[in-house]
Amino acid sequence: MIKFLDLGRQYREIQSEVDEAIRSVLETSHFIGGPAVASFEAEFADYQAASHCVGVGNGTDALEIALEALGLPPGSEILVPANSFIASSEAVTRTGHRVVFVDIDRETYSIDVAAARRAVTPKTAAIVAVHLHGHPAPMDELLILAEEFGLKIVEDAAQAHGAEWDGRRVGAIGDIGTFSFYPGKNLGAYGDGGAILTNSDDLARRCRMIANHGRQAKYDHEFEGRNSRLDAMQAAILSVKLRHLDRWIENRRMIAATYSAELAGIDGLALPVTNSRARHAFHLYVVRCADREALVAHLKENGIQTGVHYPISLPKLGAYQYLGEPDPNWLANQWDSELLSLPIGDHLTKSDATFVAAKVREFFDGS
Ligand SMILES: *Cc1c(COP(=O)(O)O)cnc(C)c1O
């Protein structure tokens, strides 16, 4: 059986460290905020090369708080790539702005910069740059576009812990960046968790206040905020896991390299492309196949689990019917029926990847 995700196996590998971290939080009884959260924030900021890290409740809250902290004019248009998890666009609407979907790049699946440029209007205020699958969006081109039109860049790095663009870790290349520690992410908690990174002292302070009822000091509320916290237990667990993250990402990259070598040259199977300026963190290894359902069935018969990210492009979701008919010419609106995520993660070995690749090849040879 080749699992898509195996968090139990990962826990057993680091069990003594995790158990010790949890025990120490229990003993100090500091469950909200406190030293465990402060340490993790400092460690994660350091890891991602950002000046500030603000821990929050989850990756969706992180996006909402980051967008709110930017203080954009109400009703601003914000560009969002058409293939992502709904949180990327949900945060735009929930902070009082308007979602403008943009098609994706045919190689990296992140926002198509030329299409983003065409979508800019006088009301455009920001771009949500999603580092989808762990491949960074083309940050230098996006920064040029942002500079030209005075736009802010929010990096949705929920899938991209450890990813780099031009040698820089993602998250604080734009104005502000957000991460999710959902259990299945490259760095996952044992519950919900999220973080916001920025190099701006002012944005960091505003995010921290928004996430903490609009206050800096207890009971001195300067405005209405909300409650969104990274709890101490999760922070302690994340600190343990962060020490293993590079090794786990290296394993993901090894699995990806094995797939790419063994699956090269198959007619009807499109493999992921890594831009030469990117260090891909391979949260997902996404291929495209016209007869996806048959391939999924063949792999399942051979005990191989797969996933689809995402089966319905954002413009096609019921939630966005109010924006009108999705453009059938967009790659995002065509490829949602072809995308397939092969298993990848720290739980797999090179021989697992070779086995999966052989079964994929068998499907194409036999059909
Ligand atoms: C997981 C994810 C989120 C949301 O994170 P949660 O912690 O589940 O709220 C946002 N954007 C993308 C691209 C994601 O993959």
XYZ file of C-alpha atoms and ligand atoms in Angstrom:
382
model
C 0.000 0.000 0.000
C 1.444 3.382 -1.006
C -0.300 6.023 1.066
C -0.781 9.596 -0.110
C -0.005 10.802 3.411
C 1.245 8.919 6.471
C 1.391 11.164 9.523
C 1.405 8.186 11.902
C 4.701 6.975 10.455
C 6.178 10.455 10.785
C 5.045 10.726 14.412
C 6.678 7.415 15.312
C 9.947 8.669 13.801
C 10.039 11.747 16.067
C 7.871 10.464 18.919
C 10.283 11.025 21.806
C 10.963 14.639 20.784
C 7.265 15.420 20.232
C 6.160 13.767 23.469
C 8.780 15.728 25.382
C 7.656 19.024 23.787
C 4.004 18.368 24.653
C 4.925 17.348 28.198
C 6.861 20.568 28.730
C 3.868 22.690 27.621
C 1.635 20.716 29.984
C 4.053 21.260 32.836
C 4.416 25.008 32.325
C 0.601 25.277 31.787
C 1.230 28.149 29.421
C -1.325 27.184 26.783
C -1.987 30.467 25.006
C 0.990 32.540 23.882
C 4.048 32.292 26.083
C 7.550 30.994 25.438
C 6.656 28.064 23.131
C 4.838 30.371 20.693
C 7.512 33.085 20.874
C 10.286 30.544 20.217
C 8.535 28.997 17.252
C 7.775 32.419 15.753
C 11.461 33.361 15.999
C 12.611 30.024 14.581
C 10.186 30.089 11.671
C 11.002 33.724 10.804
C 14.656 32.741 10.790
C 14.018 29.632 8.666
C 12.049 31.579 6.050
C 14.431 34.571 6.228
C 11.796 37.100 7.346
C 12.070 39.814 10.005
C 8.754 38.949 11.673
C 6.520 35.935 12.156
C 3.060 36.201 13.702
C 1.501 32.859 14.631
C -2.259 32.629 14.007
C -5.057 30.060 14.103
C -4.733 28.639 10.577
C -3.652 29.485 7.031
C -7.033 30.930 6.078
C -7.004 33.348 9.031
C -3.431 34.244 8.098
C -4.584 35.374 4.642
C -7.543 37.339 6.011
C -5.467 39.059 8.686
C -2.666 39.867 6.223
C -5.136 41.392 3.749
C -6.864 43.371 6.497
C -3.526 44.652 7.800
C -2.671 46.071 4.369
C -5.583 48.501 4.810
C -6.549 48.561 1.128
C -9.486 50.745 0.039
C -12.790 48.851 0.594
C -13.989 47.121 -2.560
C -10.519 46.958 -4.115
C -9.959 44.377 -6.838
C -7.470 41.687 -5.892
C -5.972 39.302 -8.434
C -6.085 35.609 -7.509
C -4.924 32.636 -9.626
C -7.815 30.479 -10.861
C -6.299 27.214 -9.633
C -5.874 27.233 -5.873
C -7.603 26.268 -2.659
C -10.656 28.468 -2.022
C -8.970 30.156 0.977
C -6.854 32.199 -1.483
C -9.979 33.947 -2.819
C -12.252 33.585 0.225
C -9.948 35.880 2.219
C -10.356 38.589 -0.429
C -14.145 38.634 -0.195
C -14.201 38.269 3.567
C -12.019 41.352 3.982
C -14.429 43.408 1.851
C -12.655 43.230 -1.497
C -13.454 41.878 -4.941
C -11.967 38.691 -6.333
C -10.606 38.955 -9.888
C -9.485 35.558 -11.121
C -6.481 35.263 -13.418
C -5.498 32.214 -15.478
C -2.467 30.106 -14.536
C 0.952 29.700 -16.120
C 1.211 26.555 -18.260
C 4.498 25.435 -16.723
C 4.327 26.318 -13.046
C 0.532 26.473 -12.479
C 0.994 29.724 -10.546
C -0.483 33.050 -11.653
C 0.145 33.929 -15.337
C 1.913 37.285 -15.099
C 0.905 38.458 -18.607
C -2.731 37.648 -17.821
C -2.406 39.407 -14.459
C -1.160 42.518 -16.249
C -4.198 42.464 -18.556
C -6.505 42.118 -15.542
C -5.210 45.265 -13.790
C -7.709 48.152 -13.589
C -7.571 51.424 -11.635
C -9.289 49.572 -8.751
C -6.709 46.784 -8.532
C -4.878 46.967 -5.212
C -3.118 43.647 -4.684
C -2.096 40.265 -6.037
C -2.364 37.009 -4.125
C 0.719 35.111 -5.327
C 0.037 31.455 -4.546
C 3.156 29.281 -4.464
C 1.109 26.330 -5.638
C 2.337 22.759 -5.079
C 5.461 24.267 -3.442
C 6.687 25.910 -6.659
C 7.189 29.648 -6.119
C 5.216 32.099 -8.241
C 7.580 34.212 -10.420
C 8.254 36.804 -7.735
C 10.571 39.135 -9.657
C 8.078 39.569 -12.513
C 5.250 40.060 -10.018
C 7.271 42.658 -8.100
C 7.836 44.587 -11.345
C 4.102 44.504 -12.093
C 3.291 45.539 -8.522
C 5.748 48.419 -8.662
C 4.365 49.642 -11.990
C 0.741 49.764 -10.775
C 1.289 50.373 -7.061
C -0.032 46.960 -6.015
C 0.652 45.006 -2.825
C 1.749 41.391 -2.988
C 0.431 38.809 -0.546
C 2.249 35.490 -0.873
C 0.039 32.507 -0.137
C 2.824 30.143 0.866
C 0.551 27.554 2.526
C 2.137 24.853 0.338
C 5.628 26.293 0.126
C 7.557 26.063 3.420
C 11.212 25.890 2.405
C 10.644 26.872 -1.249
C 12.956 29.487 -2.777
C 12.866 31.931 -5.675
C 16.267 33.175 -6.828
C 17.810 31.773 -3.663
C 15.365 33.551 -1.338
C 12.896 31.698 0.841
C 9.309 32.632 0.002
C 6.919 34.459 2.337
C 8.597 37.824 2.800
C 9.651 38.561 -0.776
C 6.381 40.428 -1.350
C 4.808 42.761 1.212
C 3.450 39.972 3.381
C 3.162 36.187 3.229
C 1.020 33.538 4.833
C 1.562 29.899 5.810
C -0.644 27.031 6.907
C 0.377 24.326 9.348
C -2.586 22.106 8.475
C -1.387 18.562 9.325
C -0.778 17.482 5.725
C 1.295 20.524 4.717
C 5.097 20.324 4.375
C 5.315 21.595 7.948
C 2.170 20.426 9.691
C 0.861 20.740 13.243
C -1.315 18.178 15.046
C -4.316 20.427 14.584
C -4.812 23.830 12.960
C -2.125 26.491 12.802
C -0.893 29.290 10.582
C 1.595 32.128 10.390
C 2.137 35.497 8.750
C 5.594 36.674 7.686
C 6.692 40.159 6.765
C 9.753 42.382 6.839
C 7.609 45.388 7.765
C 7.567 46.311 11.473
C 4.302 48.146 10.948
C 2.494 45.274 9.162
C 3.728 42.788 11.760
C 2.423 44.961 14.588
C -0.964 45.408 12.863
C -1.322 41.672 12.181
C -0.521 40.866 15.795
C -3.112 43.387 16.966
C -5.838 42.218 14.545
C -5.270 38.614 15.684
C -5.492 39.717 19.314
C -8.700 41.802 19.536
C -7.071 45.001 18.327
C -4.880 45.378 21.352
C -1.219 45.475 22.262
C -1.727 45.657 26.026
C -4.381 43.698 27.897
C -7.840 45.357 27.859
C -6.521 48.362 25.962
C -8.304 47.752 22.639
C -7.396 50.355 20.022
C -9.809 48.885 17.443
C -11.948 45.786 16.956
C -9.907 42.819 15.880
C -10.565 39.130 16.281
C -9.161 36.110 18.046
C -6.816 33.964 15.966
C -4.014 32.199 17.804
C -1.362 29.616 17.205
C -1.663 27.644 20.433
C 1.344 26.744 22.541
C 0.970 22.980 22.115
C 1.018 23.308 18.317
C 3.914 25.774 18.464
C 5.987 23.343 20.559
C 5.233 20.508 18.113
C 6.078 22.738 15.142
C 9.430 23.680 16.716
C 10.307 19.988 16.892
C 9.173 19.356 13.321
C 10.987 22.414 11.952
C 14.267 20.734 12.921
C 13.433 17.892 10.522
C 11.888 19.938 7.738
C 14.920 20.272 5.451
C 15.488 16.534 5.488
C 11.806 15.890 4.754
C 11.821 18.373 1.876
C 14.981 16.737 0.495
C 13.105 13.433 0.517
C 10.199 15.056 -1.348
C 12.649 16.396 -3.921
C 14.239 12.951 -4.294
C 10.812 11.350 -4.867
C 9.997 14.064 -7.427
C 13.326 13.561 -9.225
C 12.693 9.813 -9.330
C 9.213 10.305 -10.819
C 10.479 12.837 -13.341
C 13.307 10.531 -14.476
C 11.169 7.407 -14.670
C 8.108 9.019 -16.250
C 9.876 11.115 -18.891
C 8.745 10.710 -22.478
C 5.282 9.199 -21.898
C 2.821 10.437 -24.511
C -0.264 11.806 -22.800
C 1.377 12.473 -19.432
C 2.515 16.022 -18.593
C 5.080 16.218 -15.784
C 5.716 19.174 -13.454
C 8.232 21.728 -14.699
C 10.566 23.504 -12.290
C 11.661 27.004 -13.271
C 15.463 27.316 -13.210
C 15.166 30.124 -10.633
C 13.020 28.082 -8.283
C 13.792 25.648 -5.514
C 10.637 23.552 -5.564
C 9.501 22.328 -2.129
C 7.302 19.649 -3.758
C 4.360 19.768 -1.413
C 2.611 18.068 -4.332
C 3.823 16.283 -7.463
C 1.111 17.110 -9.991
C 0.867 15.489 -13.422
C -1.773 15.876 -16.115
C -3.520 13.041 -17.915
C -6.615 13.331 -20.152
C -8.015 10.015 -18.892
C -7.414 10.805 -15.227
C -10.173 8.646 -13.760
C -8.865 5.516 -15.504
C -5.314 6.226 -14.302
C -6.570 6.781 -10.736
C -8.444 3.461 -10.904
C -5.377 1.627 -12.238
C -3.183 3.015 -9.446
C -5.824 2.236 -6.819
C -5.982 -1.390 -8.012
C -2.257 -1.501 -7.366
C -2.604 -0.106 -3.847
C -1.477 3.432 -4.720
C -3.390 6.400 -3.300
C -3.560 9.648 -5.276
C -5.162 13.077 -4.866
C -6.559 15.856 -7.046
C -5.607 19.501 -6.430
C -8.050 20.816 -7.379
C -10.899 19.030 -9.161
C -12.921 22.215 -9.760
C -11.152 25.447 -10.722
C -12.109 28.411 -8.531
C -14.115 30.273 -11.234
C -16.250 27.146 -11.766
C -17.223 26.805 -8.095
C -20.773 27.546 -7.041
C -19.324 30.201 -4.715
C -18.198 32.271 -7.737
C -21.131 31.903 -10.111
C -21.885 35.565 -9.385
C -18.745 36.470 -11.334
C -20.270 35.050 -14.521
C -19.409 32.247 -16.920
C -15.883 30.849 -16.433
C -13.743 31.371 -19.554
C -13.496 27.949 -21.279
C -10.224 29.001 -22.905
C -8.427 29.315 -19.585
C -5.954 26.548 -18.777
C -7.237 26.470 -15.200
C -10.786 25.797 -16.428
C -9.646 23.017 -18.781
C -6.994 21.303 -16.720
C -9.034 20.779 -13.566
C -10.272 17.535 -15.163
C -6.697 16.350 -15.884
C -4.657 17.234 -12.779
C -3.487 14.331 -10.645
C -1.262 14.384 -7.557
C 0.987 11.332 -7.197
C 1.972 10.347 -3.656
C 4.922 12.317 -2.281
C 6.272 12.947 1.204
C 8.789 11.954 3.830
C 7.025 8.592 4.257
C 8.080 7.308 0.825
C 11.345 5.736 -0.310
C 13.018 5.775 -3.683
C 11.817 2.241 -4.320
C 8.221 3.311 -3.522
C 8.573 6.045 -6.155
C 10.034 3.569 -8.652
C 7.075 1.250 -8.011
C 4.533 4.074 -8.487
C 6.272 5.192 -11.687
C 6.276 1.627 -13.036
C 2.529 1.342 -12.423
C 1.907 4.689 -14.140
C 3.996 3.538 -17.110
C 2.117 0.237 -17.190
C -1.159 2.169 -17.549
C 0.088 3.980 -20.638
C 1.755 0.892 -22.153
C -1.384 -1.162 -21.698
C -3.864 1.401 -23.041
C -4.023 24.811 2.942
C -4.125 26.056 2.160
C -4.685 27.233 2.695
C -5.447 27.282 4.001
O -4.812 26.814 5.093
P -5.654 26.327 6.387
O -4.602 26.226 7.438
O -6.255 25.010 6.038
O -6.671 27.345 6.689
C -4.619 28.385 1.952
N -4.075 28.400 0.729
C -3.557 27.284 0.157
C -2.950 27.385 -1.196
C -3.576 26.084 0.852
O -3.076 24.981 0.276
